mmCIF file of C-alpha atoms (C1' of nucleotides) in Angstrom:
data_model
loop_
_atom_site.group_PDB
_atom_site.id
_atom_site.type_symbol
_atom_site.label_atom_id
_atom_site.label_comp_id
_atom_site.label_asym_id
_atom_site.label_seq_id
_atom_site.Cartn_x
_atom_site.Cartn_y
_atom_site.Cartn_z
ATOM 1 C CA UNK A 1 -0.073 0.008 0.144
ATOM 2 C CA UNK A 2 1.454 3.042 -1.399
ATOM 3 C CA UNK A 3 -1.033 5.674 -0.377
ATOM 4 C CA UNK A 4 0.001 5.010 3.138
ATOM 5 C CA UNK A 5 3.607 5.855 2.740
ATOM 6 C CA UNK A 6 2.848 8.675 0.598
ATOM 7 C CA UNK A 7 0.507 10.181 3.330
ATOM 8 C CA UNK A 8 3.000 9.367 5.912
ATOM 9 C CA UNK A 9 5.910 11.369 4.084
ATOM 10 C CA UNK A 10 3.459 14.289 3.468
ATOM 11 C CA UNK A 11 2.839 14.537 7.394
ATOM 12 C CA UNK A 12 6.300 15.142 7.974
ATOM 13 C CA UNK A 13 6.120 18.548 6.728
ATOM 14 C CA UNK A 14 2.926 19.435 8.732
ATOM 15 C CA UNK A 15 -0.589 18.515 9.634
ATOM 16 C CA UNK A 16 -3.301 17.975 7.332
ATOM 17 C CA UNK A 17 -6.648 16.744 6.383
ATOM 18 C CA UNK A 18 -7.665 14.415 3.798
ATOM 19 C CA UNK A 19 -8.618 17.083 1.084
ATOM 20 C CA UNK A 20 -5.207 18.867 1.330
ATOM 21 C CA UNK A 21 -3.503 15.535 0.952
ATOM 22 C CA UNK A 22 -4.969 14.652 -2.249
ATOM 23 C CA UNK A 23 -4.084 18.158 -3.207
ATOM 24 C CA UNK A 24 -0.409 17.934 -2.715
ATOM 25 C CA UNK A 25 -0.331 14.201 -3.894
ATOM 26 C CA UNK A 26 -1.882 15.254 -7.208
ATOM 27 C CA UNK A 27 -0.172 18.710 -7.792
ATOM 28 C CA UNK A 28 3.236 19.237 -5.968
ATOM 29 C CA UNK A 29 4.533 15.491 -5.643
ATOM 30 C CA UNK A 30 5.924 13.392 -8.672
ATOM 31 C CA UNK A 31 3.550 14.621 -11.151
ATOM 32 C CA UNK A 32 2.731 11.171 -11.337
ATOM 33 C CA UNK A 33 -0.436 10.439 -9.144
ATOM 34 C CA UNK A 34 -3.928 9.970 -9.194
ATOM 35 C CA UNK A 35 -5.329 9.506 -5.850
ATOM 36 C CA UNK A 36 -9.188 9.807 -5.032
ATOM 37 C CA UNK A 37 -11.098 10.150 -1.424
ATOM 38 C CA UNK A 38 -12.279 6.319 -2.172
ATOM 39 C CA UNK A 39 -8.451 5.635 -1.121
ATOM 40 C CA UNK A 40 -7.561 8.611 1.076
ATOM 41 C CA UNK A 41 -10.313 8.789 3.835
ATOM 42 C CA UNK A 42 -10.015 5.108 4.357
ATOM 43 C CA UNK A 43 -6.429 5.025 4.580
ATOM 44 C CA UNK A 44 -6.404 7.978 6.989
ATOM 45 C CA UNK A 45 -8.843 6.367 9.553
ATOM 46 C CA UNK A 46 -7.009 3.180 9.092
ATOM 47 C CA UNK A 47 -3.777 4.581 9.999
ATOM 48 C CA UNK A 48 -5.148 5.898 12.958
ATOM 49 C CA UNK A 49 -6.495 2.858 14.290
ATOM 50 C CA UNK A 50 -2.953 1.303 13.907
ATOM 51 C CA UNK A 51 -1.564 4.535 15.927
ATOM 52 C CA UNK A 52 0.547 5.890 12.954
ATOM 53 C CA UNK A 53 -1.526 9.241 13.211
ATOM 54 C CA UNK A 54 -3.460 11.125 15.730
ATOM 55 C CA UNK A 55 -6.394 13.089 14.797
ATOM 56 C CA UNK A 56 -8.127 16.472 16.006
ATOM 57 C CA UNK A 57 -11.196 18.261 14.864
ATOM 58 C CA UNK A 58 -10.986 21.725 13.761
ATOM 59 C CA UNK A 59 -13.792 23.840 13.493
ATOM 60 C CA UNK A 60 -13.675 27.000 10.894
ATOM 61 C CA UNK A 61 -16.024 29.692 10.580
ATOM 62 C CA UNK A 62 -15.666 30.129 6.805
ATOM 63 C CA UNK A 63 -15.491 26.504 5.752
ATOM 64 C CA UNK A 64 -17.057 23.131 6.853
ATOM 65 C CA UNK A 65 -15.065 21.582 9.970
ATOM 66 C CA UNK A 66 -11.765 19.522 8.890
ATOM 67 C CA UNK A 67 -9.960 16.846 10.737
ATOM 68 C CA UNK A 68 -6.273 17.294 11.071
ATOM 69 C CA UNK A 69 -4.092 14.578 11.368
ATOM 70 C CA UNK A 70 -0.601 14.126 12.883
ATOM 71 C CA UNK A 71 1.918 11.768 12.590
ATOM 72 C CA UNK A 72 3.026 9.795 15.880
ATOM 73 C CA UNK A 73 6.191 8.544 16.638
ATOM 74 C CA UNK A 74 4.937 5.058 15.846
ATOM 75 C CA UNK A 75 4.385 6.707 12.098
ATOM 76 C CA UNK A 76 7.476 8.212 11.795
ATOM 77 C CA UNK A 77 9.269 4.805 12.763
ATOM 78 C CA UNK A 78 7.098 2.855 10.309
ATOM 79 C CA UNK A 79 8.029 5.487 7.163
ATOM 80 C CA UNK A 80 11.718 5.630 7.854
ATOM 81 C CA UNK A 81 11.626 1.768 7.791
ATOM 82 C CA UNK A 82 9.829 1.788 4.561
ATOM 83 C CA UNK A 83 12.141 4.749 3.178
ATOM 84 C CA UNK A 84 15.187 2.631 3.851
ATOM 85 C CA UNK A 85 13.938 -0.732 2.382
ATOM 86 C CA UNK A 86 14.901 -1.388 -1.113
ATOM 87 C CA UNK A 87 12.192 -0.396 -3.529
ATOM 88 C CA UNK A 88 10.190 -3.295 -5.293
ATOM 89 C CA UNK A 89 9.564 -4.325 -8.608
ATOM 90 C CA UNK A 90 9.857 -1.739 -11.394
ATOM 91 C CA UNK A 91 8.015 1.198 -13.034
ATOM 92 C CA UNK A 92 4.685 0.907 -14.140
ATOM 93 C CA UNK A 93 3.839 2.952 -17.166
ATOM 94 C CA UNK A 94 0.277 2.664 -18.581
ATOM 95 C CA UNK A 95 -1.102 4.851 -21.136
ATOM 96 C CA UNK A 96 -4.717 4.021 -23.078
ATOM 97 C CA UNK A 97 -3.476 6.276 -25.768
ATOM 98 C CA UNK A 98 -0.003 4.169 -26.313
ATOM 99 C CA UNK A 99 -1.988 0.754 -26.049
ATOM 100 C CA UNK A 100 -4.419 2.132 -29.008
ATOM 101 C CA UNK A 101 -1.200 2.957 -30.785
ATOM 102 C CA UNK A 102 0.486 -0.397 -30.622
ATOM 103 C CA UNK A 103 -2.274 -1.353 -32.742
ATOM 104 C CA UNK A 104 -3.131 1.642 -34.898
ATOM 105 C CA UNK A 105 -1.705 -0.772 -38.055
ATOM 106 C CA UNK A 106 -5.339 -2.391 -37.771
ATOM 107 C CA UNK A 107 -6.897 1.212 -37.701
ATOM 108 C CA UNK A 108 -7.326 4.156 -40.172
ATOM 109 C CA UNK A 109 -3.898 6.239 -40.512
ATOM 110 C CA UNK A 110 -5.989 9.897 -40.646
ATOM 111 C CA UNK A 111 -7.296 8.547 -37.062
ATOM 112 C CA UNK A 112 -3.927 7.731 -35.777
ATOM 113 C CA UNK A 113 -2.869 11.487 -36.908
ATOM 114 C CA UNK A 114 -5.968 12.977 -35.307
ATOM 115 C CA UNK A 115 -5.461 11.268 -31.709
ATOM 116 C CA UNK A 116 -1.656 11.896 -31.901
ATOM 117 C CA UNK A 117 -2.606 15.432 -32.400
ATOM 118 C CA UNK A 118 -4.725 15.251 -29.601
ATOM 119 C CA UNK A 119 -2.018 14.110 -27.448
ATOM 120 C CA UNK A 120 0.305 16.561 -28.578
ATOM 121 C CA UNK A 121 -1.934 19.445 -27.302
ATOM 122 C CA UNK A 122 -2.640 17.959 -23.979
ATOM 123 C CA UNK A 123 0.833 17.659 -23.641
ATOM 124 C CA UNK A 124 1.878 21.032 -24.383
ATOM 125 C CA UNK A 125 -0.782 22.617 -22.044
ATOM 126 C CA UNK A 126 0.856 19.984 -19.078
ATOM 127 C CA UNK A 127 4.434 21.204 -19.975
ATOM 128 C CA UNK A 128 3.452 24.937 -19.838
ATOM 129 C CA UNK A 129 1.729 24.083 -16.208
ATOM 130 C CA UNK A 130 4.874 22.215 -15.470
ATOM 131 C CA UNK A 131 7.218 24.808 -16.719
ATOM 132 C CA UNK A 132 5.141 27.325 -14.725
ATOM 133 C CA UNK A 133 5.273 25.562 -11.387
ATOM 134 C CA UNK A 134 8.883 24.806 -11.465
ATOM 135 C CA UNK A 135 10.622 28.263 -9.646
ATOM 136 C CA UNK A 136 8.251 26.848 -6.601
ATOM 137 C CA UNK A 137 9.794 23.261 -6.402
ATOM 138 C CA UNK A 138 13.645 24.681 -6.825
ATOM 139 C CA UNK A 139 12.821 26.683 -3.446
ATOM 140 C CA UNK A 140 12.185 22.789 -1.808
ATOM 141 C CA UNK A 141 14.243 20.172 -0.864
ATOM 142 C CA UNK A 142 17.078 18.411 -4.037
ATOM 143 C CA UNK A 143 14.841 15.547 -4.467
ATOM 144 C CA UNK A 144 11.545 17.355 -4.623
ATOM 145 C CA UNK A 145 13.230 19.624 -7.344
ATOM 146 C CA UNK A 146 14.578 16.622 -9.332
ATOM 147 C CA UNK A 147 11.221 15.145 -9.122
ATOM 148 C CA UNK A 148 9.649 18.135 -10.763
ATOM 149 C CA UNK A 149 12.583 18.223 -13.213
ATOM 150 C CA UNK A 150 11.973 14.454 -14.140
ATOM 151 C CA UNK A 151 8.236 15.575 -14.612
ATOM 152 C CA UNK A 152 9.502 18.217 -17.487
ATOM 153 C CA UNK A 153 11.773 15.836 -18.792
ATOM 154 C CA UNK A 154 9.263 13.162 -19.676
ATOM 155 C CA UNK A 155 6.931 15.703 -20.886
ATOM 156 C CA UNK A 156 9.426 16.992 -23.395
ATOM 157 C CA UNK A 157 10.757 13.563 -24.321
ATOM 158 C CA UNK A 158 7.058 12.634 -25.025
ATOM 159 C CA UNK A 159 6.753 15.976 -27.191
ATOM 160 C CA UNK A 160 9.736 14.952 -29.133
ATOM 161 C CA UNK A 161 8.643 11.426 -29.697
ATOM 162 C CA UNK A 162 5.073 12.223 -30.855
ATOM 163 C CA UNK A 163 6.008 14.875 -33.269
ATOM 164 C CA UNK A 164 8.519 12.567 -34.644
ATOM 165 C CA UNK A 165 5.457 9.757 -34.885
ATOM 166 C CA UNK A 166 3.773 12.262 -36.809
ATOM 167 C CA UNK A 167 6.062 12.918 -39.285
ATOM 168 C CA UNK A 168 7.070 8.977 -39.886
ATOM 169 C CA UNK A 169 3.204 7.977 -39.893
ATOM 170 C CA UNK A 170 2.417 10.659 -42.507
ATOM 171 C CA UNK A 171 5.732 9.642 -44.603
ATOM 172 C CA UNK A 172 4.042 6.199 -44.901
ATOM 173 C CA UNK A 173 2.132 4.957 -48.289
ATOM 174 C CA UNK A 174 -0.587 2.745 -47.293
ATOM 175 C CA UNK B 1 -10.459 -3.284 -19.394
ATOM 176 C CA UNK B 2 -7.643 -2.827 -21.198
ATOM 177 C CA UNK B 3 -6.743 -6.607 -20.968
ATOM 178 C CA UNK B 4 -9.449 -7.496 -23.331
ATOM 179 C CA UNK B 5 -8.452 -5.084 -26.081
ATOM 180 C CA UNK B 6 -4.707 -5.886 -25.632
ATOM 181 C CA UNK B 7 -5.773 -9.584 -26.505
ATOM 182 C CA UNK B 8 -8.363 -8.501 -29.195
ATOM 183 C CA UNK B 9 -5.272 -6.557 -30.993
ATOM 184 C CA UNK B 10 -2.884 -9.486 -30.480
ATOM 185 C CA UNK B 11 -5.283 -12.181 -32.037
ATOM 186 C CA UNK B 12 -5.457 -9.853 -35.262
ATOM 187 C CA UNK B 13 -1.770 -11.116 -35.845
ATOM 188 C CA UNK B 14 -2.446 -14.450 -35.452
ATOM 189 C CA UNK B 15 -4.332 -17.337 -33.508
ATOM 190 C CA UNK B 16 -2.885 -17.630 -29.693
ATOM 191 C CA UNK B 17 -3.177 -19.305 -26.494
ATOM 192 C CA UNK B 18 -2.947 -17.470 -23.011
ATOM 193 C CA UNK B 19 0.848 -18.511 -22.379
ATOM 194 C CA UNK B 20 1.750 -16.656 -25.686
ATOM 195 C CA UNK B 21 -0.518 -13.656 -25.169
ATOM 196 C CA UNK B 22 1.396 -12.953 -22.057
ATOM 197 C CA UNK B 23 4.879 -13.672 -23.401
ATOM 198 C CA UNK B 24 3.929 -11.275 -26.388
ATOM 199 C CA UNK B 25 2.272 -8.424 -24.109
ATOM 200 C CA UNK B 26 5.044 -8.208 -21.832
ATOM 201 C CA UNK B 27 8.219 -8.540 -24.190
ATOM 202 C CA UNK B 28 7.037 -7.444 -27.577
ATOM 203 C CA UNK B 29 4.345 -4.764 -27.147
ATOM 204 C CA UNK B 30 4.631 -1.510 -25.525
ATOM 205 C CA UNK B 31 7.502 -2.471 -23.116
ATOM 206 C CA UNK B 32 5.099 -1.362 -20.413
ATOM 207 C CA UNK B 33 2.857 -4.134 -19.527
ATOM 208 C CA UNK B 34 2.790 -6.690 -16.931
ATOM 209 C CA UNK B 35 0.062 -9.350 -16.964
ATOM 210 C CA UNK B 36 -0.360 -12.389 -15.359
ATOM 211 C CA UNK B 37 -2.057 -15.360 -15.732
ATOM 212 C CA UNK B 38 -4.737 -14.513 -12.816
ATOM 213 C CA UNK B 39 -5.747 -11.931 -15.466
ATOM 214 C CA UNK B 40 -5.243 -13.742 -19.035
ATOM 215 C CA UNK B 41 -7.049 -16.951 -18.741
ATOM 216 C CA UNK B 42 -10.311 -15.476 -16.879
ATOM 217 C CA UNK B 43 -10.447 -12.817 -19.833
ATOM 218 C CA UNK B 44 -9.979 -15.431 -22.758
ATOM 219 C CA UNK B 45 -12.864 -17.506 -21.058
ATOM 220 C CA UNK B 46 -15.218 -14.456 -20.841
ATOM 221 C CA UNK B 47 -14.220 -13.038 -23.962
ATOM 222 C CA UNK B 48 -15.237 -16.612 -25.625
ATOM 223 C CA UNK B 49 -18.460 -16.491 -23.612
ATOM 224 C CA UNK B 50 -19.298 -12.975 -25.046
ATOM 225 C CA UNK B 51 -18.739 -14.427 -28.739
ATOM 226 C CA UNK B 52 -15.573 -12.352 -29.061
ATOM 227 C CA UNK B 53 -13.499 -15.407 -29.364
ATOM 228 C CA UNK B 54 -13.712 -19.079 -30.433
ATOM 229 C CA UNK B 55 -11.186 -21.678 -29.040
ATOM 230 C CA UNK B 56 -10.237 -25.254 -29.987
ATOM 231 C CA UNK B 57 -7.885 -27.479 -28.210
ATOM 232 C CA UNK B 58 -4.921 -28.579 -29.962
ATOM 233 C CA UNK B 59 -2.959 -31.519 -28.370
ATOM 234 C CA UNK B 60 1.002 -31.564 -28.786
ATOM 235 C CA UNK B 61 3.588 -34.572 -28.658
ATOM 236 C CA UNK B 62 6.301 -32.500 -26.997
ATOM 237 C CA UNK B 63 4.297 -30.315 -24.688
ATOM 238 C CA UNK B 64 0.862 -30.284 -22.844
ATOM 239 C CA UNK B 65 -2.145 -29.449 -24.784
ATOM 240 C CA UNK B 66 -3.101 -25.816 -25.561
ATOM 241 C CA UNK B 67 -6.043 -24.111 -26.239
ATOM 242 C CA UNK B 68 -5.847 -21.911 -29.559
ATOM 243 C CA UNK B 69 -7.932 -18.835 -29.584
ATOM 244 C CA UNK B 70 -9.165 -17.052 -32.822
ATOM 245 C CA UNK B 71 -11.092 -13.825 -32.930
ATOM 246 C CA UNK B 72 -14.361 -13.724 -34.296
ATOM 247 C CA UNK B 73 -16.052 -11.015 -36.662
ATOM 248 C CA UNK B 74 -17.683 -10.086 -33.507
ATOM 249 C CA UNK B 75 -14.307 -9.361 -31.680
ATOM 250 C CA UNK B 76 -13.012 -7.656 -34.844
ATOM 251 C CA UNK B 77 -15.931 -5.076 -34.506
ATOM 252 C CA UNK B 78 -15.496 -4.538 -31.053
ATOM 253 C CA UNK B 79 -11.779 -3.920 -31.245
ATOM 254 C CA UNK B 80 -12.096 -1.562 -33.697
ATOM 255 C CA UNK B 81 -14.900 0.291 -32.594
ATOM 256 C CA UNK B 82 -12.624 0.552 -29.253
ATOM 257 C CA UNK B 83 -9.757 1.781 -31.779
ATOM 258 C CA UNK B 84 -11.369 4.714 -33.127
ATOM 259 C CA UNK B 85 -12.818 6.192 -29.639
ATOM 260 C CA UNK B 86 -10.990 8.709 -27.917
ATOM 261 C CA UNK B 87 -8.357 7.735 -25.321
ATOM 262 C CA UNK B 88 -9.424 8.399 -22.040
ATOM 263 C CA UNK B 89 -7.591 9.868 -19.282
ATOM 264 C CA UNK B 90 -4.172 10.036 -18.934
ATOM 265 C CA UNK B 91 -0.945 8.364 -18.515
ATOM 266 C CA UNK B 92 -0.195 6.378 -15.529
ATOM 267 C CA UNK B 93 3.209 6.127 -14.601
ATOM 268 C CA UNK B 94 4.040 4.875 -10.681
ATOM 269 C CA UNK B 95 7.461 3.995 -9.723
ATOM 270 C CA UNK B 96 8.048 2.445 -6.014
ATOM 271 C CA UNK B 97 11.540 4.074 -6.435
ATOM 272 C CA UNK B 98 10.417 7.622 -7.321
ATOM 273 C CA UNK B 99 8.090 7.837 -4.302
ATOM 274 C CA UNK B 100 10.609 6.843 -2.138
ATOM 275 C CA UNK B 101 13.278 9.573 -3.711
ATOM 276 C CA UNK B 102 10.617 12.195 -3.358
ATOM 277 C CA UNK B 103 10.824 12.222 0.254
ATOM 278 C CA UNK B 104 14.439 11.276 0.600
ATOM 279 C CA UNK B 105 15.160 14.647 2.814
ATOM 280 C CA UNK B 106 13.849 12.808 5.800
ATOM 281 C CA UNK B 107 16.218 10.046 5.042
ATOM 282 C CA UNK B 108 20.016 9.435 4.709
ATOM 283 C CA UNK B 109 21.748 10.797 2.184
ATOM 284 C CA UNK B 110 23.861 8.047 1.554
ATOM 285 C CA UNK B 111 21.259 5.490 1.489
ATOM 286 C CA UNK B 112 19.566 7.659 -1.350
ATOM 287 C CA UNK B 113 22.738 7.660 -3.477
ATOM 288 C CA UNK B 114 22.928 3.612 -2.921
ATOM 289 C CA UNK B 115 19.276 3.471 -4.073
ATOM 290 C CA UNK B 116 19.752 5.432 -7.016
ATOM 291 C CA UNK B 117 23.348 3.527 -8.052
ATOM 292 C CA UNK B 118 20.859 0.587 -8.116
ATOM 293 C CA UNK B 119 18.364 2.077 -10.531
ATOM 294 C CA UNK B 120 21.378 2.956 -12.656
ATOM 295 C CA UNK B 121 22.343 -0.716 -13.162
ATOM 296 C CA UNK B 122 18.865 -1.812 -13.635
ATOM 297 C CA UNK B 123 18.141 0.814 -16.327
ATOM 298 C CA UNK B 124 21.337 -0.157 -17.752
ATOM 299 C CA UNK B 125 20.666 -3.528 -18.349
ATOM 300 C CA UNK B 126 17.275 -2.820 -19.669
ATOM 301 C CA UNK B 127 18.672 -0.319 -22.268
ATOM 302 C CA UNK B 128 20.877 -3.051 -23.369
ATOM 303 C CA UNK B 129 18.042 -5.593 -24.278
ATOM 304 C CA UNK B 130 15.961 -2.734 -25.715
ATOM 305 C CA UNK B 131 18.828 -1.856 -28.068
ATOM 306 C CA UNK B 132 19.262 -5.144 -28.900
ATOM 307 C CA UNK B 133 15.615 -6.210 -29.583
ATOM 308 C CA UNK B 134 15.077 -3.085 -31.589
ATOM 309 C CA UNK B 135 16.073 -4.479 -34.778
ATOM 310 C CA UNK B 136 13.228 -7.173 -34.777
ATOM 311 C CA UNK B 137 10.881 -4.132 -33.959
ATOM 312 C CA UNK B 138 11.715 -1.959 -37.262
ATOM 313 C CA UNK B 139 10.874 -5.057 -39.301
ATOM 314 C CA UNK B 140 7.155 -4.505 -38.135
ATOM 315 C CA UNK B 141 4.996 -1.662 -38.591
ATOM 316 C CA UNK B 142 5.492 1.892 -38.041
ATOM 317 C CA UNK B 143 3.365 1.861 -34.681
ATOM 318 C CA UNK B 144 5.233 -1.292 -33.067
ATOM 319 C CA UNK B 145 8.724 0.292 -33.922
ATOM 320 C CA UNK B 146 7.433 3.712 -32.654
ATOM 321 C CA UNK B 147 6.500 2.415 -29.445
ATOM 322 C CA UNK B 148 9.842 0.022 -29.230
ATOM 323 C CA UNK B 149 11.733 3.781 -29.874
ATOM 324 C CA UNK B 150 9.944 5.127 -27.135
ATOM 325 C CA UNK B 151 11.070 2.504 -24.571
ATOM 326 C CA UNK B 152 14.621 3.348 -25.879
ATOM 327 C CA UNK B 153 13.826 6.928 -25.249
ATOM 328 C CA UNK B 154 12.258 6.733 -21.951
ATOM 329 C CA UNK B 155 15.060 4.574 -20.501
ATOM 330 C CA UNK B 156 18.205 7.126 -21.723
ATOM 331 C CA UNK B 157 15.974 9.921 -20.173
ATOM 332 C CA UNK B 158 15.970 7.957 -17.085
ATOM 333 C CA UNK B 159 19.403 7.293 -16.851
ATOM 334 C CA UNK B 160 20.492 10.692 -17.703
ATOM 335 C CA UNK B 161 17.992 12.075 -15.107
ATOM 336 C CA UNK B 162 19.613 9.341 -12.463
ATOM 337 C CA UNK B 163 23.273 10.463 -13.144
ATOM 338 C CA UNK B 164 22.497 14.188 -12.740
ATOM 339 C CA UNK B 165 20.397 13.465 -9.519
ATOM 340 C CA UNK B 166 23.581 11.598 -8.490
ATOM 341 C CA UNK B 167 25.617 14.595 -8.643
ATOM 342 C CA UNK B 168 23.366 17.163 -7.457
ATOM 343 C CA UNK B 169 22.790 15.080 -4.207
ATOM 344 C CA UNK B 170 26.434 14.347 -3.911
ATOM 345 C CA UNK B 171 27.031 18.275 -3.773
ATOM 346 C CA UNK B 172 24.637 18.935 -0.870
ATOM 347 C CA UNK B 173 26.120 19.617 2.205
ATOM 348 C CA UNK B 174 23.874 18.524 4.756
ATOM 349 C "C1'" DC C 1 -29.808 31.229 -7.756
ATOM 350 C "C1'" DC C 2 -26.444 28.826 -9.054
ATOM 351 C "C1'" DT C 3 -21.996 27.232 -9.589
ATOM 352 C "C1'" DC C 4 -17.295 26.531 -7.566
ATOM 353 C "C1'" DT C 5 -14.421 25.484 -3.748
ATOM 354 C "C1'" DC C 6 -13.716 23.230 0.489
ATOM 355 C "C1'" DA C 7 -14.736 19.112 3.101
ATOM 356 C "C1'" DT C 8 -15.945 14.506 4.588
ATOM 357 C "C1'" DG C 9 -17.088 9.770 3.805
ATOM 358 C "C1'" DT C 10 -19.684 4.974 2.214
ATOM 359 C "C1'" DA C 11 -20.573 1.415 -1.108
ATOM 360 C "C1'" DA C 12 -20.192 -1.716 -5.038
ATOM 361 C "C1'" DG C 13 -17.670 -3.161 -8.320
ATOM 362 C "C1'" DA C 14 -13.767 -3.494 -11.542
ATOM 363 C "C1'" DC C 15 -9.217 -4.666 -11.936
ATOM 364 C "C1'" DG C 16 -4.897 -6.357 -10.568
ATOM 365 C "C1'" DT C 17 -1.675 -9.397 -7.755
ATOM 366 C "C1'" DT C 18 -0.071 -13.728 -5.143
ATOM 367 C "C1'" DA C 19 -0.118 -17.903 -4.088
ATOM 368 C "C1'" DC C 20 -1.341 -22.558 -4.862
ATOM 369 C "C1'" DA C 21 -2.428 -26.578 -7.769
ATOM 370 C "C1'" DT C 22 -1.215 -29.690 -11.651
ATOM 371 C "C1'" DG C 23 1.653 -32.055 -15.163
ATOM 372 C "C1'" DA C 24 4.548 -33.281 -19.471
ATOM 373 C "C1'" DT C 25 8.738 -32.937 -21.370
ATOM 374 C "C1'" DT C 26 13.541 -31.489 -21.994
ATOM 375 C "C1'" DC C 27 18.098 -30.847 -20.800
ATOM 376 C "C1'" DA C 28 21.814 -31.031 -17.380
ATOM 377 C "C1'" DT D 1 17.521 -36.213 -10.039
ATOM 378 C "C1'" DG D 2 16.373 -31.567 -10.343
ATOM 379 C "C1'" DA D 3 15.827 -27.782 -12.474
ATOM 380 C "C1'" DA D 4 13.998 -25.267 -16.610
ATOM 381 C "C1'" DT D 5 10.320 -24.291 -20.144
ATOM 382 C "C1'" DC D 6 5.465 -25.117 -21.731
ATOM 383 C "C1'" DA D 7 0.848 -25.223 -20.430
ATOM 384 C "C1'" DT D 8 -3.630 -24.332 -17.977
ATOM 385 C "C1'" DG D 9 -6.187 -22.505 -14.267
ATOM 386 C "C1'" DT D 10 -8.521 -20.872 -9.171
ATOM 387 C "C1'" DA D 11 -9.113 -18.574 -5.010
ATOM 388 C "C1'" DA D 12 -8.073 -15.015 -1.761
ATOM 389 C "C1'" DC D 13 -6.684 -10.800 -1.098
ATOM 390 C "C1'" DG D 14 -5.493 -6.132 -2.085
ATOM 391 C "C1'" DT D 15 -5.929 -2.019 -4.632
ATOM 392 C "C1'" DC D 16 -8.412 1.605 -7.248
ATOM 393 C "C1'" DT D 17 -12.236 3.639 -9.436
ATOM 394 C "C1'" DT D 18 -16.998 5.342 -10.151
ATOM 395 C "C1'" DA D 19 -20.781 6.715 -8.622
ATOM 396 C "C1'" DC D 20 -23.133 8.461 -4.655
ATOM 397 C "C1'" DA D 21 -24.538 11.392 -0.468
ATOM 398 C "C1'" DT D 22 -24.191 15.683 1.719
ATOM 399 C "C1'" DG D 23 -23.419 20.441 3.287
ATOM 400 C "C1'" DA D 24 -21.485 25.361 4.087
ATOM 401 C "C1'" DG D 25 -19.987 29.550 2.420
ATOM 402 C "C1'" DA D 26 -18.290 32.982 -1.374
ATOM 403 C "C1'" DG D 27 -18.972 35.015 -5.490
ATOM 404 C "C1'" DG D 28 -21.127 36.373 -10.018
#
DNA sequence: CCTCTCATGTAAGACGTTACATGATTCA
DNA sequence: TGAATCATGTAACGTCTTACATGAGAGG
C-alpha cells in the first residue's frame, strides 16, 4: 500500500487533512499520481486505528470543519523503515493512448494522426503548467526539485516523440 | 478493461493461446506491461462466452495441450470500435523508487545514493536489452517500431536524469 | 439562484496481484 | 534427480475507480 507511505511522508512537513493530502499528492509531488477520496479517507482512518496518526477536529467559520491528522512517533518509525528498504519491482507506465497506438496498423491512418494531435495538445498544456510551477519546486529540497525536473523531462521527451511519430506516420504510403 | 483490447489486438496477428499472449504483451509490445495468468485466462474464457473469440484445443506431442483462440467477426468489430474511440484519461506512471525519492529529505543521503546506483544498474541492463531487440521491431509496422523507440527513449532519459540526480545530491552539504 | 471551492465520507464493483495446484517434456 | 520451459487454471486478497450522498460559504 503506497498511499499509506505517501501520506506518512507528507505529514512530515505539516499536519494535514484529507482534502489537502489529495491536493498535494496530485499537484505538488511526483506529477505522477492520481489518488481519490475513496482511497485517502479510509486510509487515514485505518492508519489512525493502527496508531500511526492522531486526529483532531478543527472547526472553521468560513468553511466546513476539517480533520487534522498528525504523524505519531510510531508513524515516523514505520515511514523510516519503509524509506530505507529496497524499492520493489519496477516502474509501471500505462497509457490508454499508447495501447491504442500499438495496434493502429489495424485502424485508419487519419484517425491515428488525429489522436496523436490531441495528445500533443494535451502534453503541451501540461508542459506549460509544469514549467510555470518549477520555480516553486526549486525552493524546496533537492529531491522534490529533481522530481519536478523529471516531470518536465518526461513531458519534453513525449512531445519530441509524438512529433516524430506524426512525421513518420504521415510519410508512410498505405 | 484494457487487457481485453490488448488480447483482441494480438489476435489480429494470429491465433494464440494464453501463454503466448502473456509472452507477447510483456516482451514484444509496449515494454510497459505486466500481465499475469490470473488476468489472462479468465479474460479469455469470458471473451469466448461473449462471442468475441472461438477456441479449439490442440494436442501436442512434445508439450501439454494448448487452447488456441481465434478472434470472431464480432470481436473484430468490438476492437475496431474501441480503436477509433478517443483514449480516456492520461498516462499513469508509478514507481516505488520515485515515491521513495520524493521523500528522501527525511532519510540518509548515503542511502539515497545507494538506491539511485541500484536503479542505474537496472536501467542500464534494460536499455541494453531494449537496444538489442530494436532491429526485430523495425521489421514490424511503424506503430510497433515507434513504440519500441519510445521505450528506448524513456530508458535513456531516466538514465540521464539518475546520473544528474547523483551529482546534485552528492554536491549537497548536509 | 447557481456554481465553485472546500470538506468528508461510503458502497459497489472493476481490476490486479500472489499464491497455490497440476502436469508433461527437455536438458544437464 | 532436479531444474527449466511449456501450459492451464482458481481462490483469496488487495487496490483503485466510480458513483452516490451531504453540506456550508463565496462570488457572480
